[in-house]
Amino acid sequence: MTVKEFNLDALLDNTTKAKVRIAGEVYSIAIDDEMFKKLTMLQTEVSAYFSKLENTSEEEFIEMGEQGREDFVNKVFTELRTKLTVTLDEIFGEGVGEKLYVDLGNKISALSFLIAQLRDIYTDSVKEKRKAEKKQNDRMNVYMKKKRKNRK
């Protein structure tokens, strides 16, 4: 009796680590659901903050007065910066978020772009996995067709 072995490890293998170069430095990251969840939640929060700024009417800004407007905008940007840098610290390591903020020109938009790119790394790894699975299934189908043909 022949015992067949199937290597499911090859089918389940998925990239879980990546190296990314940002502002001239290379960082190692874990590509997993936790990272994707953090980035997705952050991106949602960032969108809400920008929406808050964009949806404040001119009348509301006038009613705030000069100091009120300055406080409002400063608060939004401070909260955004904090959320972005804290999440990047969680992904890259303590202090990296603030370092990247400075290295990328003190721009929240640059950090926001970075977050989107990291999400793309995750989704690309999932797409690569699906492509590899399809390729494996296609090979298996061809093999099975040949085997059935040879039996006849």
Coordinates of C-alpha atoms in Angstrom, one line a residue:
M1 CA 0.0 0.0 0.0
T2 CA 1.3 3.4 -1.0
V3 CA 1.2 6.3 1.4
K4 CA 0.7 9.6 -0.2
E5 CA 2.2 12.7 1.3
F6 CA 0.8 16.2 0.8
N7 CA 2.8 19.2 1.7
L8 CA 0.3 21.8 2.8
D9 CA 3.0 24.0 4.2
A10 CA 3.8 25.0 0.6
L11 CA 0.2 25.9 0.0
L12 CA -0.1 27.8 3.3
D13 CA 3.2 29.7 3.1
N14 CA 2.5 33.4 3.1
T15 CA 4.9 36.2 3.4
T16 CA 4.7 37.4 7.0
K17 CA 7.8 39.6 7.1
A18 CA 8.9 42.4 4.8
K19 CA 11.7 45.0 4.7
V20 CA 10.7 48.5 3.6
R21 CA 12.9 51.5 2.9
I22 CA 11.6 54.8 4.2
A23 CA 13.6 58.0 4.3
G24 CA 16.8 56.1 3.6
E25 CA 16.4 53.5 6.4
V26 CA 15.3 49.9 6.1
Y27 CA 12.7 48.7 8.5
S28 CA 11.4 45.1 9.1
I29 CA 7.6 44.8 9.5
A30 CA 5.2 41.9 10.1
I31 CA 2.6 41.6 7.4
D32 CA -0.3 40.2 9.3
D33 CA -4.0 40.9 10.0
E34 CA -3.1 42.9 13.1
M35 CA -1.0 45.3 11.0
F36 CA -3.7 45.6 8.4
K37 CA -6.4 46.2 11.1
K38 CA -4.3 49.0 12.7
L39 CA -3.7 50.7 9.4
T40 CA -7.3 50.4 8.2
M41 CA -8.6 51.9 11.5
L42 CA -6.0 54.6 11.3
Q43 CA -6.9 55.5 7.7
T44 CA -10.6 55.7 8.7
E45 CA -9.8 58.0 11.6
V46 CA -7.5 60.2 9.4
S47 CA -10.3 60.5 6.8
A48 CA -12.7 61.5 9.6
Y49 CA -10.4 64.3 10.7
F50 CA -9.9 65.7 7.2
S51 CA -13.6 65.5 6.7
K52 CA -14.1 67.4 10.0
L53 CA -11.9 70.2 8.6
E54 CA -13.4 70.2 5.2
N55 CA -17.0 70.1 6.5
T56 CA -16.7 73.0 8.9
S57 CA -18.5 75.9 7.2
E58 CA -17.1 79.3 6.7
E59 CA -19.8 80.6 9.1
E60 CA -18.6 78.2 11.8
F61 CA -15.0 79.3 11.3
I62 CA -16.1 83.0 11.6
E63 CA -18.1 82.3 14.8
M64 CA -15.0 80.6 16.3
G65 CA -13.0 83.8 16.1
E66 CA -9.3 84.0 15.2
Q67 CA -8.1 82.2 18.4
G68 CA -10.8 79.6 18.1
R69 CA -9.9 78.8 14.5
E70 CA -6.3 78.5 15.4
D71 CA -7.1 76.2 18.3
F72 CA -9.4 74.1 16.2
V73 CA -6.9 73.5 13.4
N74 CA -4.0 73.0 15.8
K75 CA -6.1 70.4 17.8
V76 CA -7.0 68.5 14.6
F77 CA -3.4 68.4 13.3
T78 CA -2.0 67.5 16.8
E79 CA -4.4 64.6 17.2
L80 CA -3.8 63.4 13.6
R81 CA 0.0 63.6 14.1
T82 CA -0.3 61.7 17.4
K83 CA -2.5 59.0 15.9
L84 CA -0.2 58.5 12.9
T85 CA 3.0 58.4 14.9
V86 CA 1.7 56.1 17.6
T87 CA 0.5 53.6 15.0
L88 CA 3.8 53.8 13.1
D89 CA 5.6 53.2 16.4
E90 CA 3.4 50.1 16.9
I91 CA 4.4 48.8 13.5
F92 CA 8.1 49.9 13.3
G93 CA 9.2 50.3 16.9
E94 CA 9.1 53.0 19.6
G95 CA 10.1 56.4 18.4
V96 CA 10.0 55.6 14.7
G97 CA 6.7 57.4 14.0
E98 CA 8.0 60.8 15.2
K99 CA 11.3 60.2 13.4
L100 CA 9.5 59.5 10.1
Y101 CA 7.4 62.5 10.6
V102 CA 10.5 64.7 10.8
D103 CA 12.4 62.8 8.1
L104 CA 9.4 63.1 5.7
G105 CA 9.3 66.9 6.0
N106 CA 7.0 67.3 9.0
K107 CA 4.0 66.4 6.8
I108 CA 0.9 64.6 8.0
S109 CA 0.1 63.9 4.4
A110 CA 3.4 62.1 3.9
L111 CA 2.6 59.8 6.9
S112 CA -0.9 59.3 5.6
F113 CA 0.5 58.3 2.2
L114 CA 2.9 55.9 4.0
I115 CA 0.0 54.3 5.8
A116 CA -1.8 53.7 2.4
Q117 CA 1.4 52.2 1.0
L118 CA 1.7 49.8 4.0
R119 CA -1.9 48.7 3.5
D120 CA -1.0 48.0 -0.2
I121 CA 1.9 45.8 0.9
Y122 CA -0.6 43.7 2.9
T123 CA -3.2 43.5 0.1
D124 CA -0.4 42.7 -2.4
S125 CA 0.8 39.8 -0.2
V126 CA -2.7 38.4 -0.1
K127 CA -3.0 38.7 -3.9
E128 CA 0.3 37.0 -4.4
K129 CA -0.9 34.2 -2.2
R130 CA -4.1 33.8 -4.1
K131 CA -2.1 33.8 -7.4
A132 CA 0.2 31.1 -6.1
E133 CA -2.8 29.0 -4.9
K134 CA -4.4 29.3 -8.4
K135 CA -1.2 28.3 -10.1
Q136 CA -0.9 25.3 -7.8
N137 CA -4.5 24.4 -8.4
D138 CA -4.1 24.7 -12.2
R139 CA -1.0 22.4 -12.0
M140 CA -3.0 19.9 -10.0
N141 CA -5.9 20.0 -12.5
V142 CA -3.5 19.4 -15.4
Y143 CA -1.9 16.5 -13.5
M144 CA -5.3 15.0 -12.7
K145 CA -6.5 15.3 -16.3
K146 CA -3.4 13.5 -17.5
K147 CA -3.8 10.8 -14.9
R148 CA -7.4 10.2 -15.8
K149 CA -6.5 10.1 -19.5
N150 CA -3.8 7.5 -18.9
R151 CA -6.3 5.3 -17.0
K152 CA -8.6 5.0 -20.0

